Short mmCIF file of C-alpha atoms in Angstrom, two decimals:
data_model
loop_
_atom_site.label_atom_id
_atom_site.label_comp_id
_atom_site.label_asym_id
_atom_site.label_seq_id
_atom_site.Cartn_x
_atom_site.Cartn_y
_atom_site.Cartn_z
CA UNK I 6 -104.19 -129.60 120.78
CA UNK I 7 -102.10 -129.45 123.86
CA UNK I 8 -104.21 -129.40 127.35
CA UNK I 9 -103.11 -127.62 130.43
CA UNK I 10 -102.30 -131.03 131.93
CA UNK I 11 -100.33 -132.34 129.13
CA UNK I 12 -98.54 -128.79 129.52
CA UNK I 13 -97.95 -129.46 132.79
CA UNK I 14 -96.77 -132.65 132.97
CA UNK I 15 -94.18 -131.84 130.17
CA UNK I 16 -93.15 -128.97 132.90
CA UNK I 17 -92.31 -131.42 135.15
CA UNK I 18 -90.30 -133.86 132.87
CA UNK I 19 -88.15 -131.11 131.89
CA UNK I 20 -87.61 -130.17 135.48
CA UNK I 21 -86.96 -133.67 136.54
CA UNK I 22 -84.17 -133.98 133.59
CA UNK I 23 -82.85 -130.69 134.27
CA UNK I 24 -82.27 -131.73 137.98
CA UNK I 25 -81.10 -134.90 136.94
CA UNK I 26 -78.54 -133.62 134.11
CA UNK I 27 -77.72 -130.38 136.25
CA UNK I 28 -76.87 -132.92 139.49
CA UNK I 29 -74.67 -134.84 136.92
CA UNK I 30 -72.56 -132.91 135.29
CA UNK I 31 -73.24 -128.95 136.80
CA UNK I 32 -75.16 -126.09 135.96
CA UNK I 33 -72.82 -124.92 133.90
CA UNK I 34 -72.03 -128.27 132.15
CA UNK I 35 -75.32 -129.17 130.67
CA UNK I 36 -76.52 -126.54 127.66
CA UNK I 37 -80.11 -126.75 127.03
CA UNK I 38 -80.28 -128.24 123.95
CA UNK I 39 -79.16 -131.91 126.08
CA UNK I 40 -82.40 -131.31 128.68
CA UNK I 41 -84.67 -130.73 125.53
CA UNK I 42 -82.97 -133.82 123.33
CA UNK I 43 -83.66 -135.72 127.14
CA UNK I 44 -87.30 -134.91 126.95
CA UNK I 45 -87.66 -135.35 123.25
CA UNK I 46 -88.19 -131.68 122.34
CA UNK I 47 -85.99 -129.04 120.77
CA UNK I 48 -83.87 -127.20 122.78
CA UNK I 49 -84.99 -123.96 121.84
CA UNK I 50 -88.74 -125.76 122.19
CA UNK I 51 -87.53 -125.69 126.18
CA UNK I 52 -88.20 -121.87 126.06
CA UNK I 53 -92.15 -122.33 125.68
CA UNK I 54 -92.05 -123.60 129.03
CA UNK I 55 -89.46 -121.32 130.73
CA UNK I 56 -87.20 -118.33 130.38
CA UNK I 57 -84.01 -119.81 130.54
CA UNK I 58 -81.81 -122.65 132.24
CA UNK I 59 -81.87 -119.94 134.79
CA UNK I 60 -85.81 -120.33 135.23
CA UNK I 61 -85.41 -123.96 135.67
CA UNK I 62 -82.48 -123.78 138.46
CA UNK I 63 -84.84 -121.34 140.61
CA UNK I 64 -88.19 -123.33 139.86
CA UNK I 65 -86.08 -126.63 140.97
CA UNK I 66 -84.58 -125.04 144.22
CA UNK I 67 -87.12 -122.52 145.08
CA UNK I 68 -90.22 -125.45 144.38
CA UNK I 69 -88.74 -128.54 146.64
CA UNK I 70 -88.03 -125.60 149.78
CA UNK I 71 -91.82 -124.84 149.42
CA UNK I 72 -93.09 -128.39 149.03
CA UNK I 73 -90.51 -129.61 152.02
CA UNK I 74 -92.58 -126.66 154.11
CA UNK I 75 -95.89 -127.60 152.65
CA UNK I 76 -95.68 -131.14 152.84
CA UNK I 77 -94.52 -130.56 157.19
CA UNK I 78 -97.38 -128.57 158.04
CA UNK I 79 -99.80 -131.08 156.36
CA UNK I 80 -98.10 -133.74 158.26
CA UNK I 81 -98.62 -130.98 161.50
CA UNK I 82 -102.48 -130.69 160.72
CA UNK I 83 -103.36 -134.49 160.08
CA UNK I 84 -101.44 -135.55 163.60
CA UNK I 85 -104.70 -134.18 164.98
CA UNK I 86 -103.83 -134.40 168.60
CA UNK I 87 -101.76 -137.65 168.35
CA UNK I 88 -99.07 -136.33 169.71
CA UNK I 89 -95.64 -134.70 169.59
CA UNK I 90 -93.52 -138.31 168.76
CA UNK I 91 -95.96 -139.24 166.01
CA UNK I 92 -95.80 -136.32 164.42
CA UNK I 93 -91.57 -136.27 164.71
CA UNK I 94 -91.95 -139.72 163.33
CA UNK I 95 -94.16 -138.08 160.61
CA UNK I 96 -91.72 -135.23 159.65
CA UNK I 97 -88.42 -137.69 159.63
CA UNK I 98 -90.19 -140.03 157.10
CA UNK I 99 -91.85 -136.93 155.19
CA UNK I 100 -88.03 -136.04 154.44
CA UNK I 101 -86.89 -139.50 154.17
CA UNK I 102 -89.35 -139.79 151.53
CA UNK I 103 -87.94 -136.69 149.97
CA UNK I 104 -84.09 -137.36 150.71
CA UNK I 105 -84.80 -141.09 148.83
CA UNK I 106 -86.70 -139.94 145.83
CA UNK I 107 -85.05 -136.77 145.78
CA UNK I 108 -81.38 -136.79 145.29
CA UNK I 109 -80.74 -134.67 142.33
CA UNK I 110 -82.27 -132.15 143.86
CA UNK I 111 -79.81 -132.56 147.07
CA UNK I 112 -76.72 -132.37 145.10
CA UNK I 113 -78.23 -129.50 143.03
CA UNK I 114 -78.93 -127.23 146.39
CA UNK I 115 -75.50 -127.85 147.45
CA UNK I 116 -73.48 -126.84 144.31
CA UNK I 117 -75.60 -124.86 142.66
CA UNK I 118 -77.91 -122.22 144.88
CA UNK I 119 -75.37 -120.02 144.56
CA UNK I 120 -75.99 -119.31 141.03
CA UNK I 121 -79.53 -118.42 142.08
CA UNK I 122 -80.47 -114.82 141.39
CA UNK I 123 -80.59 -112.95 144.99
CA UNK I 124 -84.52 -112.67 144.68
CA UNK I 125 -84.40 -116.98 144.63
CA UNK I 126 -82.10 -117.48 146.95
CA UNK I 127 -83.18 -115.22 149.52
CA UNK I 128 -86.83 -117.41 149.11
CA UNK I 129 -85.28 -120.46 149.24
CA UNK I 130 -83.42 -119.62 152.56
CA UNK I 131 -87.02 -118.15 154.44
CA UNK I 132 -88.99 -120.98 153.20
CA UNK I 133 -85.54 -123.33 154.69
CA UNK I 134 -85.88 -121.28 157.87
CA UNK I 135 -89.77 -121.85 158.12
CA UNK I 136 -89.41 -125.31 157.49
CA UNK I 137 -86.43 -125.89 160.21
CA UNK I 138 -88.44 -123.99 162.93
CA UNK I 139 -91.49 -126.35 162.28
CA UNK I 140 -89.40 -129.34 163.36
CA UNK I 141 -88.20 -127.10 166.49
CA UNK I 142 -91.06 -126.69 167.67
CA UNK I 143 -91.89 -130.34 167.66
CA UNK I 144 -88.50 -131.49 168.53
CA UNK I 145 -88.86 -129.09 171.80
CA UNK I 146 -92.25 -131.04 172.44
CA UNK I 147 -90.89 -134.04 172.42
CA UNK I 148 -87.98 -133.00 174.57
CA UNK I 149 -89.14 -130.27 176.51
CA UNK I 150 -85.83 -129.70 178.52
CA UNK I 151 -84.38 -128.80 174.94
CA UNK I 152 -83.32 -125.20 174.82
CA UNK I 153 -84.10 -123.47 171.17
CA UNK I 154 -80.04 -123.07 170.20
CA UNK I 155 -79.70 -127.47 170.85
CA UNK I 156 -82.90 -127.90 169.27
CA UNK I 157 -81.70 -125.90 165.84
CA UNK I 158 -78.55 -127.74 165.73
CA UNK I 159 -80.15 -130.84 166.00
CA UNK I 160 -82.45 -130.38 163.64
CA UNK I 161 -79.82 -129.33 161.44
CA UNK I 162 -77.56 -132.34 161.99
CA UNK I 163 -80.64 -134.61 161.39
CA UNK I 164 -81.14 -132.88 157.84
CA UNK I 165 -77.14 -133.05 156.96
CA UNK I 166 -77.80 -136.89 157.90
CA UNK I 167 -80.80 -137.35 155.55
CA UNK I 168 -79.41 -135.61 152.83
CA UNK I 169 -76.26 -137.30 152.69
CA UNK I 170 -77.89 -139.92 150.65
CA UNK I 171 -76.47 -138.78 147.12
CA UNK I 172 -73.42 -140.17 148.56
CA UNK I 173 -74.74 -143.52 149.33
CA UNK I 174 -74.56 -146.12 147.33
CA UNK I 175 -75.56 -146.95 144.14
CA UNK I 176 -77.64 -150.06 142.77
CA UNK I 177 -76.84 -153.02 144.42
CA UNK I 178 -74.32 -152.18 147.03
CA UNK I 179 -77.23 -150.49 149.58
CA UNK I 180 -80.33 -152.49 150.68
CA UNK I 181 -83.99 -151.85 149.63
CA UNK I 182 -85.65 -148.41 149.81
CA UNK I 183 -87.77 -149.81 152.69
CA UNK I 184 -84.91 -151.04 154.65
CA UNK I 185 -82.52 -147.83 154.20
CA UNK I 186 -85.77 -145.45 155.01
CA UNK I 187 -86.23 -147.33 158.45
CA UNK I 188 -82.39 -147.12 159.13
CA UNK I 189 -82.44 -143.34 157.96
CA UNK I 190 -85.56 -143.31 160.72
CA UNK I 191 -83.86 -145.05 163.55
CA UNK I 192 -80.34 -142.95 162.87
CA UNK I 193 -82.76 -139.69 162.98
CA UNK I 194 -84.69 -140.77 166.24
CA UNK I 195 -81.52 -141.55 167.81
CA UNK I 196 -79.66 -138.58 166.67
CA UNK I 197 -82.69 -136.41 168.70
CA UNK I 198 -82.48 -138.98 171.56
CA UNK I 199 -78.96 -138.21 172.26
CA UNK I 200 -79.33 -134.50 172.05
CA UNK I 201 -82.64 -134.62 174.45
CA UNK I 202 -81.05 -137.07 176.86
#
């Protein structure tokens, strides 16, 4: 008998497949019988777990905008008074982390949240807003002579850096993940640097 966990878990292998096949080949290029045959289940099996390739696309794009928001304000609470630059430092490798491990997802929001029903998009975009004003608050700590317009666009221009890493490299040609992280870091710090100068 199947437990919630092993429910679960098989939730989260389809979604990961589904981003992965979706980011590959487009929404409209994957049918759902390949995400079930990638998971080892029937495609029509997919539909005890969701409505639709539809379901999937929203629970994909909709889920990483609420854990990008979540995972900031945990990183905002467990600063604990140690200051505005630790906590930038915490956000940038919070979506480093994400941006690295991530990727389908990247290429997904870009081509596909369009096909999003209004309803999911329209989350998606608050929970983006919510999570972009976090960092400008804390940007405008750090740099307090920041005005709120320079401190958006910043913040903005550090995320389009980030999440250009489906277009890195792949295998061999890019150094380690700890390596690239710290030069995604340094590129980040000094992208706020210049704009704060």
């Amino acid at each position: 008998m199947a437990t919630r966990t092993d429910a679960s878990t098989r939730r989260e292998q389809i979604l990961k497949e589904a981003a992965r096949l979706f980011a590959e080949r487009g929404f409209h290029g994957v049918g759902v019988d390949e995400i079930g045959a990638a998971v080892g289940i029937s495609g029509p099996g997919l539909y005890r777990h969701f409505a639709g390739k539809d379901a999937m696309l929203a629970e994909l794009l909709v889920g990483i905008s609420g854990q990008l928001l979540t995972g900031a304000k945990r990183r905002l609470a467990e600063a604990d008074g140690g200051g505005a630059e630790q906590v930038l430092d915490s956000l940038i490798e919070g979506h480093i982390d994400f941006a690295l491990d991530d990727r389908p997802l990247i290429t997904l929001h870009d081509r596909e949240l369009d096909r999003l029903r209004d309803s999911d998009r329209k989350m998606v975009r608050q929970l983006q807003r919510q999570y972009v004003e976090l960092w400008v608050g804390v940007v405008r700590e750090v740099y307090p002579g920041l005005g709120e317009p320079a401190a958006r666009s910043a913040v903005h221009s550090v995320f389009g850096l980030l999440n250009s890493t489906p277009h890195l490299g792949r295998g061999g040609s890019l150094p380690g993940r700890g390596a690239t992280a710290e030069l995604l870091h340094r590129m980040a710090r000094g992208a706020f640097a210049a704009v704060g100068a």
